[in-house]
Structures are given as C-alpha cells and as structure tokens.
PDB file of C-alpha atoms and ligand atoms in Angstrom:
ATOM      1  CA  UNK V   1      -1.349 -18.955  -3.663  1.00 93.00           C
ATOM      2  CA  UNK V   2      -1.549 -15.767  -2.608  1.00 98.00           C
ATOM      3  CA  UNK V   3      -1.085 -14.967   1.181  1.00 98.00           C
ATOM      4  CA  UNK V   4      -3.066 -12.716   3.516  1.00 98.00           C
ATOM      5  CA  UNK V   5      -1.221  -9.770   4.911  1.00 98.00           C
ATOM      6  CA  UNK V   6      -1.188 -10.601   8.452  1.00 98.00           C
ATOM      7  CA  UNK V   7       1.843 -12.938   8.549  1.00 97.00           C
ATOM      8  CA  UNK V   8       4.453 -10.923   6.664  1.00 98.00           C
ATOM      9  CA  UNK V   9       3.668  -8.124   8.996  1.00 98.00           C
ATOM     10  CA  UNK V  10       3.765  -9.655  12.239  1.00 98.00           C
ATOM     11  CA  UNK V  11       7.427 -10.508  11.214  1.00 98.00           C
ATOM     12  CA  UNK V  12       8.259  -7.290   9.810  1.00 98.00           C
ATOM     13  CA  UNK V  13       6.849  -5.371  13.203  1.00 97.00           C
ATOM     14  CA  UNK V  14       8.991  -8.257  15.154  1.00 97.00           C
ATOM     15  CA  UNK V  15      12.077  -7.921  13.029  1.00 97.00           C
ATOM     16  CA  UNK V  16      11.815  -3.807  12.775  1.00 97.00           C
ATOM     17  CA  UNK V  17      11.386  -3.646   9.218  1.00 98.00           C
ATOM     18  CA  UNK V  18       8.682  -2.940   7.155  1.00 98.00           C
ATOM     19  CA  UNK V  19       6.880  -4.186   3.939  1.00 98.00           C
ATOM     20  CA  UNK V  20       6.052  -2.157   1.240  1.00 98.00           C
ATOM     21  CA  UNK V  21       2.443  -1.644  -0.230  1.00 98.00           C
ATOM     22  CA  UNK V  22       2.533  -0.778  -3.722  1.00 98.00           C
ATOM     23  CA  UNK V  23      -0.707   0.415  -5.496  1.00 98.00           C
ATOM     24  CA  UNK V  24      -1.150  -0.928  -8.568  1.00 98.00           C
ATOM     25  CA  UNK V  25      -2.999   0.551 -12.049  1.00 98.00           C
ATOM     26  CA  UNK V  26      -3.202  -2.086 -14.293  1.00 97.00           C
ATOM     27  CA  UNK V  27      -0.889  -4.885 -16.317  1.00 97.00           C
ATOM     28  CA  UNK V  28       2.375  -2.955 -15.897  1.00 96.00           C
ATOM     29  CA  UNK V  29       2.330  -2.040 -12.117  1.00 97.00           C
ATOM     30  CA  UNK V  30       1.309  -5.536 -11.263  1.00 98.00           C
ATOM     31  CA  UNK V  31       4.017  -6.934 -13.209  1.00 98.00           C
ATOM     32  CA  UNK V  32       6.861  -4.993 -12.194  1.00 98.00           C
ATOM     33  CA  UNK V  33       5.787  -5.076  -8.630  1.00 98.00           C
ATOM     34  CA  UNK V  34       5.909  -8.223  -8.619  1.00 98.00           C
ATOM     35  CA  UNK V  35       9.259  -8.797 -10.663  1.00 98.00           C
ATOM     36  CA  UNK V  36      10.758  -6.164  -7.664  1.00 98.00           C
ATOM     37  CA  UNK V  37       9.673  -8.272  -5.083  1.00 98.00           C
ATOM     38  CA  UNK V  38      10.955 -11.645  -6.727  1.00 98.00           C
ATOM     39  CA  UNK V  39      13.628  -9.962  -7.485  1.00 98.00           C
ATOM     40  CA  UNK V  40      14.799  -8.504  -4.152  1.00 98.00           C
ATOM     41  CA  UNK V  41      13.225 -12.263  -2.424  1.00 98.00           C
ATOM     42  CA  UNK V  42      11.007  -9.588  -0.709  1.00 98.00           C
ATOM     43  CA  UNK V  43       7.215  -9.891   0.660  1.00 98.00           C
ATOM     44  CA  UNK V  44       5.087  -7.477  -0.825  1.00 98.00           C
ATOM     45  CA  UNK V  45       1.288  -6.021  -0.518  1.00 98.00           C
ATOM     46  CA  UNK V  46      -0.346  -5.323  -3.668  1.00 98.00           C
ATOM     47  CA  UNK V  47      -2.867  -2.785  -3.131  1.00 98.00           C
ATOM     48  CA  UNK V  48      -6.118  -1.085  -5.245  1.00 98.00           C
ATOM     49  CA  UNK V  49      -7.619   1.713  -4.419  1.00 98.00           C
ATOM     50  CA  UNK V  50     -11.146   1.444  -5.450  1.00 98.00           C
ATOM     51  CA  UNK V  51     -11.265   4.081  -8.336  1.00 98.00           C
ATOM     52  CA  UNK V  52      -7.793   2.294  -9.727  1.00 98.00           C
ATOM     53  CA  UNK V  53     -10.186  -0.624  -9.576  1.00 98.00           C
ATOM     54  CA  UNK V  54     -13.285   0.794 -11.374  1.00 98.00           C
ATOM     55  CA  UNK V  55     -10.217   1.782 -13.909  1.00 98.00           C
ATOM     56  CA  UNK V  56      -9.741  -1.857 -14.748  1.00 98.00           C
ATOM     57  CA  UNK V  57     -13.312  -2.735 -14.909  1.00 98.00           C
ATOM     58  CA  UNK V  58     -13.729  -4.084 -11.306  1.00 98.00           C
ATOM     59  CA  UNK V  59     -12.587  -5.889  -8.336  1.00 98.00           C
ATOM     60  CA  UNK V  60     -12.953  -9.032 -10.243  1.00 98.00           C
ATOM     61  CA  UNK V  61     -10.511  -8.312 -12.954  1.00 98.00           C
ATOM     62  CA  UNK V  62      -7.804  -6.859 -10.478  1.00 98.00           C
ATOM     63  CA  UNK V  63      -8.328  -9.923  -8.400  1.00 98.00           C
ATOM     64  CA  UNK V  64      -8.332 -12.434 -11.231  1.00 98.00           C
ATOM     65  CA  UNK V  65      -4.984 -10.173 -12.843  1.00 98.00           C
ATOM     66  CA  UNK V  66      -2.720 -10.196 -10.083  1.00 98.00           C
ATOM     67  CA  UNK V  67      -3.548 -14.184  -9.084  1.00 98.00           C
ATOM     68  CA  UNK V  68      -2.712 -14.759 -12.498  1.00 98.00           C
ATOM     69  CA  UNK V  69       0.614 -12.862 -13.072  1.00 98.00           C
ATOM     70  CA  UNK V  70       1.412 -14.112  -9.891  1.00 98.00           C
ATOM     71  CA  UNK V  71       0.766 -18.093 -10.897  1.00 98.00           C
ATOM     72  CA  UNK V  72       2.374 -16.999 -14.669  1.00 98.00           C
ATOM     73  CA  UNK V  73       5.816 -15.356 -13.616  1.00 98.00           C
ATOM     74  CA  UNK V  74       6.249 -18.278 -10.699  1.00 98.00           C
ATOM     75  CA  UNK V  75       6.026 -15.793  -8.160  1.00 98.00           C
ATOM     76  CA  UNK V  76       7.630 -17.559  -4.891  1.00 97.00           C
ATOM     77  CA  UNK V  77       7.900 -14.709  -2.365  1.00 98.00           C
ATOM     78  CA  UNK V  78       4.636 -13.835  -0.674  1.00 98.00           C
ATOM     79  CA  UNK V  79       2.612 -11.907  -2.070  1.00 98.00           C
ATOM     80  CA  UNK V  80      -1.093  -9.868  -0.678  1.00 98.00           C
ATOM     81  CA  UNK V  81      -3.771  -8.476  -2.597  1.00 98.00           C
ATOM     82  CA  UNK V  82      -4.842  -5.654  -0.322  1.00 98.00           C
ATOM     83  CA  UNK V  83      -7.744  -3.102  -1.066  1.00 98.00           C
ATOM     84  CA  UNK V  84      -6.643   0.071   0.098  1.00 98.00           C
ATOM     85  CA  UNK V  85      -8.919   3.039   1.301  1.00 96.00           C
ATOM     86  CA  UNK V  86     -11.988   0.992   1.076  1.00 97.00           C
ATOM     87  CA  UNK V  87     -15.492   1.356   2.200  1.00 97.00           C
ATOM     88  CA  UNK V  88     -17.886  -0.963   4.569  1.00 97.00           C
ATOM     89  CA  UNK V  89     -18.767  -2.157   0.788  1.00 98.00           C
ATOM     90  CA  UNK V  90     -15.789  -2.359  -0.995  1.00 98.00           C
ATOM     91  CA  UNK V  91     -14.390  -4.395   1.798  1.00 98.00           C
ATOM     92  CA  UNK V  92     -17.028  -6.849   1.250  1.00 98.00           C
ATOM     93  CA  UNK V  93     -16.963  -6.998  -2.647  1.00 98.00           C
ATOM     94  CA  UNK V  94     -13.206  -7.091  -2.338  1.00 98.00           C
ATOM     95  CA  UNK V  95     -13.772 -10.175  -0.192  1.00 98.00           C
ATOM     96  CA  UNK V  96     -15.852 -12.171  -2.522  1.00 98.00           C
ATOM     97  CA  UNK V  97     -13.656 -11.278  -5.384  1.00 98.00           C
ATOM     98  CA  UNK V  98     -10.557 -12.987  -4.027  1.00 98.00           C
ATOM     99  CA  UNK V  99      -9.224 -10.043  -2.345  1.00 98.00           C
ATOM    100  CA  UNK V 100      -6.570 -11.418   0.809  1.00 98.00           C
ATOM    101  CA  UNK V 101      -6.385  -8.491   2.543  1.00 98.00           C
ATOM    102  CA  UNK V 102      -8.512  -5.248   2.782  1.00 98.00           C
ATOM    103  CA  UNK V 103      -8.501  -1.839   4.601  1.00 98.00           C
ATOM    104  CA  UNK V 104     -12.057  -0.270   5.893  1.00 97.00           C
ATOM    105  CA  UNK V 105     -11.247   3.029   6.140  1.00 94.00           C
ATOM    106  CA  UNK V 106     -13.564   4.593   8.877  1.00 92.00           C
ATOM    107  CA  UNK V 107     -11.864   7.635   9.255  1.00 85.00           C
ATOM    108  CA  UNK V 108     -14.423   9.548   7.000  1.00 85.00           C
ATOM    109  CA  UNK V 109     -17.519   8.536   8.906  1.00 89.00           C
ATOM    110  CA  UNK V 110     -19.530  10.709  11.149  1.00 89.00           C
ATOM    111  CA  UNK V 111     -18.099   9.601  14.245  1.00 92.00           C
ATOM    112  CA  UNK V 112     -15.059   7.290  15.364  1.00 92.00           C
ATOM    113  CA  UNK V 113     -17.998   5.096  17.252  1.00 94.00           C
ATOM    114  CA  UNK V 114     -19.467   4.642  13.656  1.00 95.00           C
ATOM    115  CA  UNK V 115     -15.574   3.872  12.458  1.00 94.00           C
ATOM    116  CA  UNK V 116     -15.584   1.357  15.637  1.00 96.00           C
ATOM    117  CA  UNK V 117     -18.476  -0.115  15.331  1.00 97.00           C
ATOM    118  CA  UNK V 118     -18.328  -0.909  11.341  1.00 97.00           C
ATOM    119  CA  UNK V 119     -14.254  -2.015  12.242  1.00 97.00           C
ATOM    120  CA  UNK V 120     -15.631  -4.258  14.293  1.00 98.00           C
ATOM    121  CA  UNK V 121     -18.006  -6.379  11.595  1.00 98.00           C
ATOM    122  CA  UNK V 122     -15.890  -6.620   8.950  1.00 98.00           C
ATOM    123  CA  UNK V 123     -13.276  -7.890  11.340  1.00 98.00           C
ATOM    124  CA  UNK V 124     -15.182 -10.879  12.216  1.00 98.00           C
ATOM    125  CA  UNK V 125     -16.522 -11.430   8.709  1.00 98.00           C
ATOM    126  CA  UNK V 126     -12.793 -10.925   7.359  1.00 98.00           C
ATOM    127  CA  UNK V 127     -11.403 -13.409  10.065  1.00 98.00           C
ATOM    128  CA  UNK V 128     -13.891 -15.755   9.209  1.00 98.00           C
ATOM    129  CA  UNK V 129     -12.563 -16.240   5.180  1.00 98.00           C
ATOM    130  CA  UNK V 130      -8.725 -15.366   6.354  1.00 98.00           C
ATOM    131  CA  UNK V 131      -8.754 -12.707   5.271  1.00 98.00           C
ATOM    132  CA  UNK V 132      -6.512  -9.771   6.738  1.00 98.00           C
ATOM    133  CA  UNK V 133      -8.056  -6.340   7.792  1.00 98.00           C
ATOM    134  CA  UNK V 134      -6.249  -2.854   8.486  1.00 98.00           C
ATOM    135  CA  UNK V 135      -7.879   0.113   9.953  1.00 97.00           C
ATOM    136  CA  UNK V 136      -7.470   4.094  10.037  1.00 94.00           C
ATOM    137  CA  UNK V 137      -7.804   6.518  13.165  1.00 92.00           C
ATOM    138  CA  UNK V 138      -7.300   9.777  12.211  1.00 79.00           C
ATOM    139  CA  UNK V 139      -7.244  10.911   8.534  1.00 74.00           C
ATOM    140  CA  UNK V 140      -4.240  10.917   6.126  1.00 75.00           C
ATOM    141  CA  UNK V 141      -3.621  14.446   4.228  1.00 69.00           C
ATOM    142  CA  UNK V 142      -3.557  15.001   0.724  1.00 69.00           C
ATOM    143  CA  UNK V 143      -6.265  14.400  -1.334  1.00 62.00           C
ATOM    144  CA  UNK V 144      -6.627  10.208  -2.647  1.00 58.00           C
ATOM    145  CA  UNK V 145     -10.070   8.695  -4.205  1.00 58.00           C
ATOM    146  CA  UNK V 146     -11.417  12.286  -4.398  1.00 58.00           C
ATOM    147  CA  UNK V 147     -11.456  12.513  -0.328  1.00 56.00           C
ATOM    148  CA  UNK V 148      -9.164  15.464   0.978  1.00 55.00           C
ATOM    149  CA  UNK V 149      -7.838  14.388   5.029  1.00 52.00           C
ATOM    150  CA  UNK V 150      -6.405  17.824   6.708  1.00 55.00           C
ATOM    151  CA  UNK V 151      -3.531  15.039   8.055  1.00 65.00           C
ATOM    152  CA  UNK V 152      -4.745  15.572  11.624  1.00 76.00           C
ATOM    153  CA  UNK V 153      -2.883  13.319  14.156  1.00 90.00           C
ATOM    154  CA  UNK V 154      -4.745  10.273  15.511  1.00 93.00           C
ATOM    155  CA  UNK V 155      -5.499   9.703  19.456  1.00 94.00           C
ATOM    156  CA  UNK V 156      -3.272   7.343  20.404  1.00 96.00           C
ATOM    157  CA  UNK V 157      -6.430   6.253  23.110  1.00 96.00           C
ATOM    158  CA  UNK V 158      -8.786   5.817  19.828  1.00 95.00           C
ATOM    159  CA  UNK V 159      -6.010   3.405  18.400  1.00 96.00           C
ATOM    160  CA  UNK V 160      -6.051   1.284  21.343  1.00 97.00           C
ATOM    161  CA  UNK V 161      -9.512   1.348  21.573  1.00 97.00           C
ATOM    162  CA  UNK V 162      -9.304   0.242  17.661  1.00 96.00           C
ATOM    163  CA  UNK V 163      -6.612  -2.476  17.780  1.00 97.00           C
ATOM    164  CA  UNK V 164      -8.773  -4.188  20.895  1.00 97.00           C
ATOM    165  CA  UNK V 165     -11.579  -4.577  18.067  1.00 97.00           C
ATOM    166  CA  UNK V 166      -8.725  -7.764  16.511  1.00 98.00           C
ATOM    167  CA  UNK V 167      -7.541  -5.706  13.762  1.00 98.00           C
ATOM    168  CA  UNK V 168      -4.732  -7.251  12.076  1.00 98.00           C
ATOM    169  CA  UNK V 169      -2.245  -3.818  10.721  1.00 98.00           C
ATOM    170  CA  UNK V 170      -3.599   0.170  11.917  1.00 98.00           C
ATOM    171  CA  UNK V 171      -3.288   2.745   9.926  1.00 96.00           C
ATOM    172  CA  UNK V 172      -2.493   6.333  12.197  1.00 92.00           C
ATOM    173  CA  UNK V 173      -2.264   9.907  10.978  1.00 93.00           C
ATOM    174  CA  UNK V 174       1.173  10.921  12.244  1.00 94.00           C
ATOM    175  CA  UNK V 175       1.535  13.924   9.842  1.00 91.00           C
ATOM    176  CA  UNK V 176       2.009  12.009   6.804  1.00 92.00           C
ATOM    177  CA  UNK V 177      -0.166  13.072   3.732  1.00 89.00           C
ATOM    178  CA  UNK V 178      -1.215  11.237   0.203  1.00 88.00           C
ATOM    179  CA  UNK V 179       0.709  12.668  -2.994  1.00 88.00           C
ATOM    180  CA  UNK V 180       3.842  14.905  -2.750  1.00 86.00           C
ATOM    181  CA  UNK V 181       4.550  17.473   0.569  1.00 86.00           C
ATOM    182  CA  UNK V 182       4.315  21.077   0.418  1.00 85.00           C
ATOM    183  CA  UNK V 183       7.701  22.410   0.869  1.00 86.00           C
ATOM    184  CA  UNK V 184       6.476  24.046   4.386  1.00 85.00           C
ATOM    185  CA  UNK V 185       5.808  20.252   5.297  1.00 87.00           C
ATOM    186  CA  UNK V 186       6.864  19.775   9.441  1.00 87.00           C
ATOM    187  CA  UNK V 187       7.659  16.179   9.318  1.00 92.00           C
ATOM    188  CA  UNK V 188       6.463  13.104  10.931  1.00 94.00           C
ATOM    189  CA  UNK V 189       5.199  13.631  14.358  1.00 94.00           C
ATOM    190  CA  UNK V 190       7.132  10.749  16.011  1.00 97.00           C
ATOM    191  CA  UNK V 191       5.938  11.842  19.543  1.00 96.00           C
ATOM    192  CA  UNK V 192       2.341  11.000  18.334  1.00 96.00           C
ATOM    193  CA  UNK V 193       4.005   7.705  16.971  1.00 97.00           C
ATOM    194  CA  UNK V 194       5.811   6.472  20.041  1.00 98.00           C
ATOM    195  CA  UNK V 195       2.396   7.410  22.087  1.00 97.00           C
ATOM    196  CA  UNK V 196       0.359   5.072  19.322  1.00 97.00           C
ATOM    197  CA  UNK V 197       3.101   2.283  19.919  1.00 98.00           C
ATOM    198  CA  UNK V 198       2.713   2.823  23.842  1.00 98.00           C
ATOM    199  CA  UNK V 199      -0.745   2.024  23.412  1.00 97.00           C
ATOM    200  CA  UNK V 200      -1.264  -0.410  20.640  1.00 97.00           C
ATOM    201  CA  UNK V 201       1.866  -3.222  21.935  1.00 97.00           C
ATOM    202  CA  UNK V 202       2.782  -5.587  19.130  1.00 96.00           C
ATOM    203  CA  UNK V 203       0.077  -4.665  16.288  1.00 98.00           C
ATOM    204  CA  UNK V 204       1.631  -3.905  13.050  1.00 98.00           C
ATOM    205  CA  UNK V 205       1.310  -0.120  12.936  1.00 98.00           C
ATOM    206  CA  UNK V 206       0.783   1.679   8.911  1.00 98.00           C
ATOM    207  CA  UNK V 207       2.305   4.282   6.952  1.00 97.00           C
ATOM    208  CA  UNK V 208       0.660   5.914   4.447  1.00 95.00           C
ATOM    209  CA  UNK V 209       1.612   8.662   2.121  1.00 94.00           C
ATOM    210  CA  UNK V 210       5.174   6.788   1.943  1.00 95.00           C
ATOM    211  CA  UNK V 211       5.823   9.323  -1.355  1.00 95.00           C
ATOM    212  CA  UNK V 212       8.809  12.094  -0.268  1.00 93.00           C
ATOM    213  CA  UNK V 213       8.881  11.237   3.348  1.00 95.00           C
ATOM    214  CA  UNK V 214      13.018  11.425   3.746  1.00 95.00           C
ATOM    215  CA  UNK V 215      14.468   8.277   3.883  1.00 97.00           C
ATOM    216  CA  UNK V 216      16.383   8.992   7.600  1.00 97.00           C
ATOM    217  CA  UNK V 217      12.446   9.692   8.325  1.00 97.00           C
ATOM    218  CA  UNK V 218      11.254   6.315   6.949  1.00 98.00           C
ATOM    219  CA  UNK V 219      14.045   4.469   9.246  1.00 98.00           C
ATOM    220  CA  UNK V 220      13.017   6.010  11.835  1.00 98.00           C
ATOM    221  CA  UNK V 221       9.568   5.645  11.727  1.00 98.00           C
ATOM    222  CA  UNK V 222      10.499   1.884  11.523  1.00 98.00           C
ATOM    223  CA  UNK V 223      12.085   1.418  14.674  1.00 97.00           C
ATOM    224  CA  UNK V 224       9.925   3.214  16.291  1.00 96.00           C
ATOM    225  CA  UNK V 225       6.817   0.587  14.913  1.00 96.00           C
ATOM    226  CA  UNK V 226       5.957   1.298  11.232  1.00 98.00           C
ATOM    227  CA  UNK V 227       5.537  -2.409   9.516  1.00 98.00           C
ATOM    228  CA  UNK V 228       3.067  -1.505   6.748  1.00 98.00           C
ATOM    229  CA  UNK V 229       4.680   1.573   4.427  1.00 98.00           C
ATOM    230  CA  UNK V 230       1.869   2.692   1.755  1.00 98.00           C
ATOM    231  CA  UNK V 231       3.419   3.504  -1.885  1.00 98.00           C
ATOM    232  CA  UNK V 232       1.657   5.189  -4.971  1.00 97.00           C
ATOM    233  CA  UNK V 233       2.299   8.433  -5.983  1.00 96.00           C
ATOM    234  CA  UNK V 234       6.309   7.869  -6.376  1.00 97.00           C
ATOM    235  CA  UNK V 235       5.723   4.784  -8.605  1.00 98.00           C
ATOM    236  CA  UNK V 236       3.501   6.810 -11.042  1.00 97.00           C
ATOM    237  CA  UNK V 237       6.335   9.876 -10.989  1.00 97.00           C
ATOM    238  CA  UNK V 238       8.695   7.208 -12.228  1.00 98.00           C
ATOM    239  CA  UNK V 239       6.959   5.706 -14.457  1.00 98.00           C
ATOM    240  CA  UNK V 240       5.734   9.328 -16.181  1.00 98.00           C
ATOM    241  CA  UNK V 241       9.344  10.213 -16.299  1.00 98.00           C
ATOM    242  CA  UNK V 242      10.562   6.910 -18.237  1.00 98.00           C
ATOM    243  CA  UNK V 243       8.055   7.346 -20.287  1.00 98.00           C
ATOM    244  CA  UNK V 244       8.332  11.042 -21.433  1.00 98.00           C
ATOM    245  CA  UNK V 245      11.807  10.827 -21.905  1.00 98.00           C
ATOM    246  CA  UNK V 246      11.225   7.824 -24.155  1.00 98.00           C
ATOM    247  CA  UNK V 247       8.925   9.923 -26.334  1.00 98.00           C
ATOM    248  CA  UNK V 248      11.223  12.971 -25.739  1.00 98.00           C
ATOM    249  CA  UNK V 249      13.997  10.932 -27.477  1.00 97.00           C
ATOM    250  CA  UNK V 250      11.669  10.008 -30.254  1.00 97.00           C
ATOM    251  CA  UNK V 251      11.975   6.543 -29.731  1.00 96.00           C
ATOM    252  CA  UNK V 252       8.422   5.881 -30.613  1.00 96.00           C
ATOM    253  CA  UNK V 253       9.110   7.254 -34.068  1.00 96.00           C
ATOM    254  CA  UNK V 254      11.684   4.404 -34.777  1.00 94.00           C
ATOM    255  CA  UNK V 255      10.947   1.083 -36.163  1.00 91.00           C
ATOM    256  CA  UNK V 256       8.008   0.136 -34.708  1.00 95.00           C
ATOM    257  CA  UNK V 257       8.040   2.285 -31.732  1.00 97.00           C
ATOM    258  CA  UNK V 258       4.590   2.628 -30.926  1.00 97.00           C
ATOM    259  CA  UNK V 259       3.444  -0.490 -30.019  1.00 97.00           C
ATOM    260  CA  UNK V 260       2.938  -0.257 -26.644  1.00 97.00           C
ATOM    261  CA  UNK V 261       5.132  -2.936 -25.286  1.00 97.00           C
ATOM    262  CA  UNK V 262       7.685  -0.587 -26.443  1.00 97.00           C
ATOM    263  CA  UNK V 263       6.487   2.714 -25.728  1.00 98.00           C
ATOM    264  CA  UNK V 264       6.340   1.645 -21.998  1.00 97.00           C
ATOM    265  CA  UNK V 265       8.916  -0.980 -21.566  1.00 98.00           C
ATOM    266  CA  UNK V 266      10.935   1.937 -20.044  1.00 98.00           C
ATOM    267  CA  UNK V 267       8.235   3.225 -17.592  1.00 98.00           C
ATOM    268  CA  UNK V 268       7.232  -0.690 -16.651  1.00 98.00           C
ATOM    269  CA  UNK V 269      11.429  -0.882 -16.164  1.00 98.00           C
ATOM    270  CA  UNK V 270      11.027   1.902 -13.718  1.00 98.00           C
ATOM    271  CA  UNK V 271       8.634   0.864 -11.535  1.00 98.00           C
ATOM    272  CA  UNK V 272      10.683  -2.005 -11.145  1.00 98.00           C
ATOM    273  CA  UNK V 273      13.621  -0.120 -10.177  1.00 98.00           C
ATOM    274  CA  UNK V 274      11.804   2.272  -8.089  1.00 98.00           C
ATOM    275  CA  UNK V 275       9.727  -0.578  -5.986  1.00 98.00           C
ATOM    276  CA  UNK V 276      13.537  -2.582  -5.375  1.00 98.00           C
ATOM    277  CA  UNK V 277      14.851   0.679  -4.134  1.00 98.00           C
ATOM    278  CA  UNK V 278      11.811   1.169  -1.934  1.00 98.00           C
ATOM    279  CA  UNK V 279      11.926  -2.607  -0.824  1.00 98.00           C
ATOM    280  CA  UNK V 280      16.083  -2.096   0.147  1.00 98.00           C
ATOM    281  CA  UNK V 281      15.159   0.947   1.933  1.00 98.00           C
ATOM    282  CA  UNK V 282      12.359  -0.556   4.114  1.00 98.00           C
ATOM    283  CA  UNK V 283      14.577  -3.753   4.688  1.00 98.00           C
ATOM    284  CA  UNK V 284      12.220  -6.457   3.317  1.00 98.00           C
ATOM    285  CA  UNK V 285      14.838  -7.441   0.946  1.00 98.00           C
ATOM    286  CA  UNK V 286      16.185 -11.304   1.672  1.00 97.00           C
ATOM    287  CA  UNK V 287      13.173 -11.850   3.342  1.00 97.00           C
ATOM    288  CA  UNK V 288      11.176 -13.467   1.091  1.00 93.00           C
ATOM    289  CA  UNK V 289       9.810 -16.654   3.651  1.00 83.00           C
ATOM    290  CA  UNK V 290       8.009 -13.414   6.266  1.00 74.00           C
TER     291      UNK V 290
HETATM  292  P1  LIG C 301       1.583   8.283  -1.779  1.00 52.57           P
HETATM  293  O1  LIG C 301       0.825   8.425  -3.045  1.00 52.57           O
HETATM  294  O2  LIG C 301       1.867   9.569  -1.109  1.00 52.57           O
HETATM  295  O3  LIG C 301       2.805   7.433  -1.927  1.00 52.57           O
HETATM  296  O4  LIG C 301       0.607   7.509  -0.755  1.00 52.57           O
HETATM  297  C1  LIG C 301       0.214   6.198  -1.009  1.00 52.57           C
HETATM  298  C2  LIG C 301      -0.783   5.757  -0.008  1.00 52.57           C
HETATM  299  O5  LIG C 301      -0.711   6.066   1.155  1.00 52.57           O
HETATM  300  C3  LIG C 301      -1.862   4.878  -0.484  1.00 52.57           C
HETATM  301  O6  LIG C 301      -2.796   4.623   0.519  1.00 52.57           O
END
C-alpha cells in the first residue's frame, strides 16, 4: 500500500533529515525512483506535476502506474504519491484518482486570503480520505507548469497563519527557484528560514527547486527545518546525459540497439544513481520504516 506523506515527514523534521520528492515522467522515472529508494531502504515522495500528468494521459494512469510498479517490484520502503504544484482542482481529481498526498498551491491566487481560505477546504476534505496536504506562501522562482514565481521570500507571519489552517508539510520561498540558478544566484536566505521555523514549531517545512542548490546549502537548510526537498530538473539532466552519450557512442546502431529498453537502459540507470545520491545526501538512507 502506498502511504500518505505525513508520517515519513514528521520523522524526518524530528530526526533532522529530509525526504526526497522526485517528480516523475512516465515508466522509467517511476521505476528507478523507486529501485533508489528500495535500494538505499529510503522513504520517498513520488510527485506529478499536472502537465507531466496530462503527458501520461491523466491522473488516473499515473495513479494506477506507480501503485502498480510499486505492488510489481515488492516495493517495502514507504512510498507517497504526491501531486505537486496543483490547483483547488487538481487536488481534488488527484484525490479521487488514488493520489496519497497532494500540494494546493495558492501562491498564484489573487490574494493570500484566497490561498487561505481555499488551504483551508481541501485540508478538511484531504483529512477526511487520509490523505496528506502541503501548502505554498510565497512563490518559488523559475518558471514550472508554464507559471514564472520572481522567488520572492515568504512572511514568516503568513506561514503561521497557514500551518494553523492543519496543513500537514509548507512549502516557503526562501530564495530557492525551479530549474537551474543563474550564476549571479545569492543563495538561500536562511534568516527568512529560521524566522519561518520560529513561527511554524514542529510542521514539516518544504524545499523546492532542490536542482543546484550546493550540497553544504542543502545540510544546512536541514538543520535548520527543511523535511520535504523537491527534485526534478537534476533527474531529467541525468537522464539526457546517459542517454546522449549512449547515442553519441552509437550504441543504438549495434545489434538491436534501438529498441527502447536499450536505448534508455542507461538514462533509466541514471536516474537511479542520481535519486541514491540525492537520498544519501538528504540522510533518508537506512530509514526505510519513517
Ligand atoms: P527543480 O526542477 O529545480 O529540481 O525543482 C523541482 C521542484 O521544486 C518541483 O516542485
């Protein structure tokens, strides 16, 4: 079965680590994501955003995928299927199609009383099924789903306000952007992430935009609260790389080199290698019963 998210977090923000939320794009990501996490006895979030959804067809099919792989490769660590980025809808059709966990991001709305007040629903209708929720205060940068954030910093009094609503995991702008940083890129703001912490106690606090943020950044945005640490951009990187140097070598022109369980064994491989090395780095790894 899979789990909901709010378990393996609570013990990750209690045991200052964090667990890793790794998008996934179809077949290959969910496999190897999930042979990473077995692999390193690690929990693990797998997360959709909704237009890697629409990609494979639907909610339905990502929903009915991962439970699958999951039941097929004996999958024993636990495991979330999280919606990531979604809207007042998407949270809802992610619920009904078997979804465990789900984030409503309200950071896009017209007003953070709009965010509040549309946080608040879905966190009673997402308690009610057991299912977990996260929320956003103050947008990520980068551009993801289409929507560009400027990466402003949230108000640590808006994430209290939030987390009193019975969220189960926030997600806070501390300077962290979607996709890869400009070079001129200043670095987490871990000022405005100690004053989020001050105000928000125990709750599970979120990462996103976990791509190129320095790994002596990463720890230390862990002890400092980060339990939830958002992966996408740096799985895809890996994978493109396996896979061009696999053409590059003219594998594919070998016997039977263009079937595609051979043309992207190698990028599936790295994915794998890149999620473990993500997992060790977050300190997930051995445990597997969070
Ligand atoms: P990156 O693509 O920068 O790793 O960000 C992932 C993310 O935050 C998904 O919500």
């Amino acid at each position: 079965m899979l789990v909901n998210a709010k378990n393996m977090l609570d013990a990750a923000e209690a045991g200052h680590y964090a667990v890793g939320a790794f998008n996934t794009n179809d077949l290959e990501w969910c496999k190897s994501i999930l042979q990473a996490a077995q692999e390193t006895n690690s929990p693990v979030i797998v997360q959709c955003s909704m237009s890697a959804a629409t990609y494979q067809t639907g909610y339905k099919t990502v929903s009915d995928l991962v439970h699958s792989v999951y039941k097929a490769m004996d999958i024993t660590v636990p495991v979330a299927l999280h919606l990531d980025h979604g809207t007042y809808e998407a949270c809802l059709a992610c619920i009904d199609a078997g979804f465990t966990s789900v984030m409503y991001d309200g950071s896009h709305e017209d007003s953070f009383e709009t965010n509040l007040s549309k946080t608040k629903e879905l966190v009673k209708i997402c308690h009610n099924k057991g299912v977990s929720i996260e929320a956003e205060v103050g947008s990520i940068g980068g551009t993801e789903d289409g929507v560009t954030g400027t990466g402003e910093c949230a108000d640590p009094e808006e994430c209290a306000t939030i987390a009193e609503t019975g969220v189960d995991f926030l997600a806070a702008g501390i300077g962290n952007i979607h996709g890869l940083y400009p070079v001129n890129w200043e670095g987490l703001r871990f000022d405005v992430l100690e004053a989020i912490k001050a105000k928000t106690g125990d709750l599970p606090l979120v990462l996103h935009g976990g791509t190129g943020i320095p790994d002596d950044q990463i720890k230390k945005a862990i002890n400092l609260g980060i339990a939830k640490i958002n992966v996408n951009t740096e799985l895809q990187v890996a994978f493109c790389d396996a896979t061009v140097a696999y053409i590059e070598a003219k594998k594919h022109e070998a016997e039977k080199g263009f079937d595609p369980r051979k043309l992207l064994k190698d990028g599936a491989q790295a994915i794998v290698d890149k999620t473990a090395e993500k997992i060790e780095l977050f300190g997930s790894d051995n445990k597997g019963w969070a």
